[in-house]
mmCIF file of C-alpha atoms and ligand atoms in Angstrom:
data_model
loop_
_atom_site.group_PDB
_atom_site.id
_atom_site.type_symbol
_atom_site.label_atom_id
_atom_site.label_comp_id
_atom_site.label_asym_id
_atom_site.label_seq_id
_atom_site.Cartn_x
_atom_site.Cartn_y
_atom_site.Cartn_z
ATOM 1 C CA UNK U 21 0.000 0.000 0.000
ATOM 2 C CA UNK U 22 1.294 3.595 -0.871
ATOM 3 C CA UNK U 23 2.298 5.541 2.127
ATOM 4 C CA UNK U 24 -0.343 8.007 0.858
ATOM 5 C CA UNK U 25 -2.961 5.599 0.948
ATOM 6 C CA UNK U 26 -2.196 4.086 4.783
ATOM 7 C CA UNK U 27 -2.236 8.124 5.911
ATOM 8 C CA UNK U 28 -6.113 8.132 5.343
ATOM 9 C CA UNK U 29 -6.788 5.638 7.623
ATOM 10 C CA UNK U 30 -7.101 7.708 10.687
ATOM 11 C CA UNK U 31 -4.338 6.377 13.201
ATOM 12 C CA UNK U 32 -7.246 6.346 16.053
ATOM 13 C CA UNK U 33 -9.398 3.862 14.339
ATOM 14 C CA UNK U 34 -6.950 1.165 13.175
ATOM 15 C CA UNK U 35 -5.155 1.229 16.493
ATOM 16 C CA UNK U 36 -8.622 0.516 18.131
ATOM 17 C CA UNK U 37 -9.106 -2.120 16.065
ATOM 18 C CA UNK U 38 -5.631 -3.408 16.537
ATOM 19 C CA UNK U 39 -6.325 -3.389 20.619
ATOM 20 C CA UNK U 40 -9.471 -4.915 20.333
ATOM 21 C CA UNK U 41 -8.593 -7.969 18.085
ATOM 22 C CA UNK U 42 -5.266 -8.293 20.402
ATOM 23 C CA UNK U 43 -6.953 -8.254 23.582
ATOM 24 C CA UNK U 44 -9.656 -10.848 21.949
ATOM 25 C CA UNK U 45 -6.894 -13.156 21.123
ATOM 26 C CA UNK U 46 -5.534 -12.793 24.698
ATOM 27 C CA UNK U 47 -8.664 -14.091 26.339
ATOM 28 C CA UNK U 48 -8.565 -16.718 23.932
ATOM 29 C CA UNK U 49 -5.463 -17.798 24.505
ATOM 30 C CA UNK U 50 -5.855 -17.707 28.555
ATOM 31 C CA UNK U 51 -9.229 -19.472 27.986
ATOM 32 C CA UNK U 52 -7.144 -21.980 25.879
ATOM 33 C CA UNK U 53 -4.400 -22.713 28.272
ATOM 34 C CA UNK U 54 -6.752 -23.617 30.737
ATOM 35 C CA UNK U 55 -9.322 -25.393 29.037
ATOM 36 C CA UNK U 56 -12.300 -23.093 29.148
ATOM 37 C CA UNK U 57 -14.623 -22.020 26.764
ATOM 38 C CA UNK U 58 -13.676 -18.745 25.303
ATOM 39 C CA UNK U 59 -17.356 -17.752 24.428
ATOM 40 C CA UNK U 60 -18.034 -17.906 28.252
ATOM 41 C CA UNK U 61 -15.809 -15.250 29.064
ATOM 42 C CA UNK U 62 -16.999 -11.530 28.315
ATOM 43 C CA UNK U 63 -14.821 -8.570 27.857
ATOM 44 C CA UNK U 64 -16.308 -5.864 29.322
ATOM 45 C CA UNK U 65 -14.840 -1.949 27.631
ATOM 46 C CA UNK U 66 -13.642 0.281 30.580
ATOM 47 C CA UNK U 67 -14.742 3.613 28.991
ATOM 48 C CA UNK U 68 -13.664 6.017 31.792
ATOM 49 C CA UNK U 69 -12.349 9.601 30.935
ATOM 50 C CA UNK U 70 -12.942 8.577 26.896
ATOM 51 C CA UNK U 71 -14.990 10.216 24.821
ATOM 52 C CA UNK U 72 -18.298 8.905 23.642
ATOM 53 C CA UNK U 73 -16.582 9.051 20.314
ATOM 54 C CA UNK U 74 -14.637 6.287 21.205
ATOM 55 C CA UNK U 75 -17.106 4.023 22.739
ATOM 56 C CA UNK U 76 -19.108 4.301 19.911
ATOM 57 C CA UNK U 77 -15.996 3.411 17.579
ATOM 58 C CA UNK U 78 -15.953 0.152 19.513
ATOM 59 C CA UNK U 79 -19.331 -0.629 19.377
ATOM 60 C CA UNK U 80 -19.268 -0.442 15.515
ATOM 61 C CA UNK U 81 -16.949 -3.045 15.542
ATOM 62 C CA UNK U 82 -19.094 -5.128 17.788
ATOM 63 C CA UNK U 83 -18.426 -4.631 21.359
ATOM 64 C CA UNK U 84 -21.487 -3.950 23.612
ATOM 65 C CA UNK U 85 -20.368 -3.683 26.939
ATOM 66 C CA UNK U 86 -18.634 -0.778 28.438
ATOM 67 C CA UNK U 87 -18.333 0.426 32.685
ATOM 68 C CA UNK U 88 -18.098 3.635 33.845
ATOM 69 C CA UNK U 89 -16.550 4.440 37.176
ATOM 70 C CA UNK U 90 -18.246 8.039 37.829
ATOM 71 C CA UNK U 91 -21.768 8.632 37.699
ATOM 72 C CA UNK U 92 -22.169 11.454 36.111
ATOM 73 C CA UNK U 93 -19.876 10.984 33.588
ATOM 74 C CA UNK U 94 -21.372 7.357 32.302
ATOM 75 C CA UNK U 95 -24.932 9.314 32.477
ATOM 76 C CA UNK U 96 -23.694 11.827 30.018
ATOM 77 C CA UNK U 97 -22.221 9.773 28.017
ATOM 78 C CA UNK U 98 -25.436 7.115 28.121
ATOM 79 C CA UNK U 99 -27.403 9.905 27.112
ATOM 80 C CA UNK U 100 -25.105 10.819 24.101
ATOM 81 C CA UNK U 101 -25.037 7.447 22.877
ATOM 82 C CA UNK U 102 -28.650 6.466 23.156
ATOM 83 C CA UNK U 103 -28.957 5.427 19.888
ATOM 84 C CA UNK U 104 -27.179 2.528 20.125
ATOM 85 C CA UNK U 105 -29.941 0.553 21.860
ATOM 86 C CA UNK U 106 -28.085 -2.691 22.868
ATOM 87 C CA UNK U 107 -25.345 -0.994 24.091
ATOM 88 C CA UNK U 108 -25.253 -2.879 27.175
ATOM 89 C CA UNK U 109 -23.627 -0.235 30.479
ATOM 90 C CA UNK U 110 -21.978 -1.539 34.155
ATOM 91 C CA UNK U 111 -21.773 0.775 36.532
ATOM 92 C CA UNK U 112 -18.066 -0.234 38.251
ATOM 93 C CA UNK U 113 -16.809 2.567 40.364
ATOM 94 C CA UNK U 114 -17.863 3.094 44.132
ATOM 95 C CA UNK U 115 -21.357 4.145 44.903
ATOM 96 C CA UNK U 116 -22.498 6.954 47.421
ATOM 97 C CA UNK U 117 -25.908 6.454 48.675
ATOM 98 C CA UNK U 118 -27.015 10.195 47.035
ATOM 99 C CA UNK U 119 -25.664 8.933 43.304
ATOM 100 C CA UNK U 120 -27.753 5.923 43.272
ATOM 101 C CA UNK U 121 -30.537 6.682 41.560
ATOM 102 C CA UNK U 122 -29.129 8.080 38.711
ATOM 103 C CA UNK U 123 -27.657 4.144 38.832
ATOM 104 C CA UNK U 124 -30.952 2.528 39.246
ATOM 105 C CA UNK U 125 -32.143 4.743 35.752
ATOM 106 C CA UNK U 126 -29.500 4.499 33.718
ATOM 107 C CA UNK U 127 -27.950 1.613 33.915
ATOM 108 C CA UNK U 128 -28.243 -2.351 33.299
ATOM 109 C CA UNK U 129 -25.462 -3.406 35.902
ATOM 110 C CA UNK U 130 -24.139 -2.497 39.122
ATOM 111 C CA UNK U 131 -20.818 -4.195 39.670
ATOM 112 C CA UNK U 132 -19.930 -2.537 43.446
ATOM 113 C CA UNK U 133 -22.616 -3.495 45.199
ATOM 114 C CA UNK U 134 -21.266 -3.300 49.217
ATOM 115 C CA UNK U 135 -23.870 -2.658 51.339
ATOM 116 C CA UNK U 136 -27.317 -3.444 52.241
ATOM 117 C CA UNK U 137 -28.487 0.169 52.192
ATOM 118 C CA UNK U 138 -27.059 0.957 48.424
ATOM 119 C CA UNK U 139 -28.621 -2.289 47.800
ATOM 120 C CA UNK U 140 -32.002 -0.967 48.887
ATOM 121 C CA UNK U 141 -32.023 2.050 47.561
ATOM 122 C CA UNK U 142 -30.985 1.135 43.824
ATOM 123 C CA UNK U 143 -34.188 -1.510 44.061
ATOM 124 C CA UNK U 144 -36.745 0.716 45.482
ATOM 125 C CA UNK U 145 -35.429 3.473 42.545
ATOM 126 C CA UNK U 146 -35.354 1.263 40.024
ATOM 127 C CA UNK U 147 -37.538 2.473 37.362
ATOM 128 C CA UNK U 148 -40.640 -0.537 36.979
ATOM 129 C CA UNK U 149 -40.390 -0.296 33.020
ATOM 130 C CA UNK U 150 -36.764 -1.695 33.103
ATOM 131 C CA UNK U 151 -35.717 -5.001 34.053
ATOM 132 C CA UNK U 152 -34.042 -5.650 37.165
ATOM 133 C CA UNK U 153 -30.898 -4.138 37.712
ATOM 134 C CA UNK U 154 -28.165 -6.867 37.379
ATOM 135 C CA UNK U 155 -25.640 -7.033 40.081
ATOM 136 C CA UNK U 156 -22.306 -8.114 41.682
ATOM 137 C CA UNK U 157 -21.190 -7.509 45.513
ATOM 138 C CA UNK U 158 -18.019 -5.907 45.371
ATOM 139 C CA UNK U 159 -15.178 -8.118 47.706
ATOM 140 C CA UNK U 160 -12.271 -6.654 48.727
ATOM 141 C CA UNK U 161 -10.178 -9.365 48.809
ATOM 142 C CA UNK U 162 -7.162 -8.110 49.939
ATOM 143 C CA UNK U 163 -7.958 -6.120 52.527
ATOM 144 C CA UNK U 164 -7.057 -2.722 51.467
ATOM 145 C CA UNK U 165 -8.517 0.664 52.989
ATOM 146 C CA UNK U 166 -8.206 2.240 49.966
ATOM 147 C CA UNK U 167 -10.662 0.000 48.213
ATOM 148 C CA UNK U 168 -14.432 -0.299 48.460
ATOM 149 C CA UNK U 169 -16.239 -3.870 48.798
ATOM 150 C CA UNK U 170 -16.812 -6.169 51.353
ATOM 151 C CA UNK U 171 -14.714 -8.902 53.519
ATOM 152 C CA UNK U 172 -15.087 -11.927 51.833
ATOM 153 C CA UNK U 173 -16.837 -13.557 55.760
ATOM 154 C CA UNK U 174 -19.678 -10.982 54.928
ATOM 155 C CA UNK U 175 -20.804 -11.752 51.677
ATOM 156 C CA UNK U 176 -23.472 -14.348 52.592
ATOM 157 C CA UNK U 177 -25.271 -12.052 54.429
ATOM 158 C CA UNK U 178 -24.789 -9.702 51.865
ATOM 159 C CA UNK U 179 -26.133 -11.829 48.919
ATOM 160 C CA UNK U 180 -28.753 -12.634 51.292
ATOM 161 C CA UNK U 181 -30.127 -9.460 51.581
ATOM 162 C CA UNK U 182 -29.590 -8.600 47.583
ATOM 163 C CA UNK U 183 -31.639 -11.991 46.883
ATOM 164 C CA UNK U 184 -34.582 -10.963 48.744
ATOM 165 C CA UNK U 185 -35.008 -7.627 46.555
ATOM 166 C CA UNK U 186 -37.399 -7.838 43.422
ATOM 167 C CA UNK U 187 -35.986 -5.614 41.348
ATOM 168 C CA UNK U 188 -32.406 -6.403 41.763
ATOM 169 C CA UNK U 189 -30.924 -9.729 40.393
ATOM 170 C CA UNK U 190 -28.008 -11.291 42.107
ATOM 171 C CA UNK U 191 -25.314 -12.064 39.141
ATOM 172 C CA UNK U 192 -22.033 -12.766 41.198
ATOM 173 C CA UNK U 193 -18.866 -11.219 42.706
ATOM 174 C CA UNK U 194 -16.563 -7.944 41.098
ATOM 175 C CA UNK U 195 -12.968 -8.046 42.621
ATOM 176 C CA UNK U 196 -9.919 -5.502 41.936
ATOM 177 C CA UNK U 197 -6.630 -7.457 43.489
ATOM 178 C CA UNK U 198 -4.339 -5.806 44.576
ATOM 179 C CA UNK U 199 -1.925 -4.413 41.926
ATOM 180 C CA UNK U 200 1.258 -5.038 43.698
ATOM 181 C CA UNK U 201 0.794 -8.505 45.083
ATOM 182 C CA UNK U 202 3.563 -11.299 44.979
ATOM 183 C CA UNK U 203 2.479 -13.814 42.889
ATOM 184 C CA UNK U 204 1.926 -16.087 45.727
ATOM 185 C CA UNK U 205 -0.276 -13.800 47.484
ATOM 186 C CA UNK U 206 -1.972 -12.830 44.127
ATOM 187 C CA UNK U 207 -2.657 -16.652 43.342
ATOM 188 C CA UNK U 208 -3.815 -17.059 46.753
ATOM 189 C CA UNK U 209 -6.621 -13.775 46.769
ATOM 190 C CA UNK U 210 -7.540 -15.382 43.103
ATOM 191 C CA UNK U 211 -8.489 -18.873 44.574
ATOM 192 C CA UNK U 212 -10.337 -17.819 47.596
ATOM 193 C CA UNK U 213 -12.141 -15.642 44.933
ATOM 194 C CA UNK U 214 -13.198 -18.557 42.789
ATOM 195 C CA UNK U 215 -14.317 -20.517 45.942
ATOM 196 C CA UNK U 216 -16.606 -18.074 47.312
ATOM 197 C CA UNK U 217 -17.904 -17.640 43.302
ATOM 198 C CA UNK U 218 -18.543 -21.006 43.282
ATOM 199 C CA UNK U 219 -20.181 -21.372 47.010
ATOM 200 C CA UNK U 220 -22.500 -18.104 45.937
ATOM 201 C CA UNK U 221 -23.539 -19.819 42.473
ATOM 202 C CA UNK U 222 -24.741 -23.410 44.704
ATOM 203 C CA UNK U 223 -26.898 -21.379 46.739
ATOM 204 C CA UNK U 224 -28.581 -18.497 44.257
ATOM 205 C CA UNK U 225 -29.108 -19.827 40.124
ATOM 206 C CA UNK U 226 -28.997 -16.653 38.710
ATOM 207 C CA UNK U 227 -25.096 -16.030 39.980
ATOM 208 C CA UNK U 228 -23.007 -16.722 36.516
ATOM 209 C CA UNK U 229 -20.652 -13.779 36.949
ATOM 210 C CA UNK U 230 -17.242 -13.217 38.221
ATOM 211 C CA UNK U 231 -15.998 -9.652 37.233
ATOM 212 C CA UNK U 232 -12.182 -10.292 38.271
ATOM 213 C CA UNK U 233 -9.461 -9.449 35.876
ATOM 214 C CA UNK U 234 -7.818 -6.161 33.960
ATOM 215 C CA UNK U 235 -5.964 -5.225 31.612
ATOM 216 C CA UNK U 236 -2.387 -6.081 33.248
ATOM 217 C CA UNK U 237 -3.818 -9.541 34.723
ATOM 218 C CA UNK U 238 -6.339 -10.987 32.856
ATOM 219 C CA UNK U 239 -4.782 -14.283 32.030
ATOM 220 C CA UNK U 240 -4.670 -14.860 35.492
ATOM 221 C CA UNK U 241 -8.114 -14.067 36.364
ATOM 222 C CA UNK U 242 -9.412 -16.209 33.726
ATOM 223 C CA UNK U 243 -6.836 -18.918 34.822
ATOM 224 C CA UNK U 244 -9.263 -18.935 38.309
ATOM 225 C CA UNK U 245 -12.809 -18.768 36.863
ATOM 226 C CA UNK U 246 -13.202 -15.597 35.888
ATOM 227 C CA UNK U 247 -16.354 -14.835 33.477
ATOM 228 C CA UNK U 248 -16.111 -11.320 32.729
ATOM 229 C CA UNK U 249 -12.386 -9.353 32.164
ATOM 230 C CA UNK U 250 -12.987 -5.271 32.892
ATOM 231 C CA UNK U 251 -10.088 -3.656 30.497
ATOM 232 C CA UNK U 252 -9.531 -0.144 30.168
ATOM 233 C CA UNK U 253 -5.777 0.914 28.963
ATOM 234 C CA UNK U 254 -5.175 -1.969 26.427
ATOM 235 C CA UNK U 255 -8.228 -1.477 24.345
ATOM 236 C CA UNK U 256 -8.488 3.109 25.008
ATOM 237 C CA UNK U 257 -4.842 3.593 25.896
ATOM 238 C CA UNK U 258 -3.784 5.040 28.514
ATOM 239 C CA UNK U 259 -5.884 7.606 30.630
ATOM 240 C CA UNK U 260 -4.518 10.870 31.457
HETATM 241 C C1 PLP Q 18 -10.237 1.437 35.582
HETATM 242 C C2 PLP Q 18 -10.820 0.143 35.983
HETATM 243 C C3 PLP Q 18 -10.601 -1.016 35.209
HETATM 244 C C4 PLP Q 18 -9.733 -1.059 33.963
HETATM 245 O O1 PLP Q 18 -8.392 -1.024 34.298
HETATM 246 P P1 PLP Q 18 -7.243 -1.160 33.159
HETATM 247 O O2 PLP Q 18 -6.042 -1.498 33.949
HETATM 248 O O3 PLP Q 18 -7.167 0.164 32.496
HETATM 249 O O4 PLP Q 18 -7.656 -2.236 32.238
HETATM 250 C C5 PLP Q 18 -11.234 -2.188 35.608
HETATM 251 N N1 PLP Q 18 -12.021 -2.226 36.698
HETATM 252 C C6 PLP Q 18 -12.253 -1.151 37.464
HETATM 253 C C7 PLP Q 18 -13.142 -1.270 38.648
HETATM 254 C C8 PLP Q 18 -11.653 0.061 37.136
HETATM 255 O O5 PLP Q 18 -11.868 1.126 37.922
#
């Protein structure tokens, strides 16, 4: 191809396409090495501080799911993009009590579910002509103060609670590991993870999701069960 030619591709839109076919064949791959079915792992698009422009790039090329950390910011852009009607949107980031009904409208997924009050609020404000809002209790599994989520020994009582409320249904766990873990305590956060995933999916049917995995470690989140991989940087790029 001329050189002419190649400049009138614009650099943006190939190099999405690039990142989204490599990070495809990277869940592939991990799904591969471990013997899992590829198809039953979903990549969900961490749109935070892009541009609606950019989601909706994506979705032309066929992605559907994106999460959005701030609520105002995924509102706006939900609003700019409603066109795309099964554009499918997670709320991921952490949830004040006064932001959630903007949550409960908006939105088909909550992902940081960690209390019984935001719990009861995003049910009661969930608008009747949606479906329920789909959700995961947010575990912080390693502990860290910085993080929001649960303790992994309250998440029965937890699910509990989310079970018993109509318009919310119970999907499974979200988990952010800590990012500078040794691998031993990183493998060990993973498997206690996949056991509590697995204990929550005996007791309620409708739990088929476990949100664990980014962009830096998503081979080994899929290694340990995970269903859904949230990446950000190595499908937009970097944020600023
Ligand atoms: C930002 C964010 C991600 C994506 O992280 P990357 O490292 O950019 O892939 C995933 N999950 C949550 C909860 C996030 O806040």
């Amino acid at each position: 191809m001329p050189p002419e030619t190649q400049a009138k591709t614009p650099a943006s839109i190939s190099s999405l396409i690039e990142r989204w076919q490599s990070v495809q064949l990277q869940v592939a791959d991990a799904a591969k090495k471990c013997n899992r079915d590829t198809s039953l792992v979903r990549i969900l698009a961490v749109s935070k501080t892009k541009p609606a422009s950019a989601i909706a790039e994506l979705y032309q090329l066929g992605q559907r799911a994106f999460g959005e950390n701030y609520v105002q910011e995924g509102v706006d852009k939900i609003h700019q993009l409603q066109h795309l009607s099964d554009i499918e949107w997670h709320f991921i980031g952490p949830l004040q009590s006064n932001k959630t009904k903007d949550v409960a409208e908006h939105f088909a997924w909550c992902q940081s579910i960690d209390r019984d009050k935001i719990a009861r609020r995003l049910n009661d404000q969930r608008p009747h002509h949606l479906p329920p809002l789909q959700v995961l209790i947010q575990v912080n599994i390693d502990d860290e103060s910085s993080k929001s989520g649960i303790a992994l020994r309250d998440l029965d009582a937890l699910a509990e609670f989310v079970s018993q409320q109509s318009n919310l249904n119970l999907r499974g766990i979200m988990a952010i590991p800590k990012a500078n873990a040794s691998a031993e305590e990183q493998q060990q956060s993973y498997a206690q993870l996949q056991l509590a995933f697995m204990q929550l999916q005996a007791q309620y049917p409708s739990v088929d999701t476990l949100s664990l995995g980014m962009s830096s470690d998503l081979a080994a989140a899929i290694a340990h069960g995970s269903t859904m991989v949230r990446i950000g940087t190595a499908l937009f790029g970097a944020r600023q």
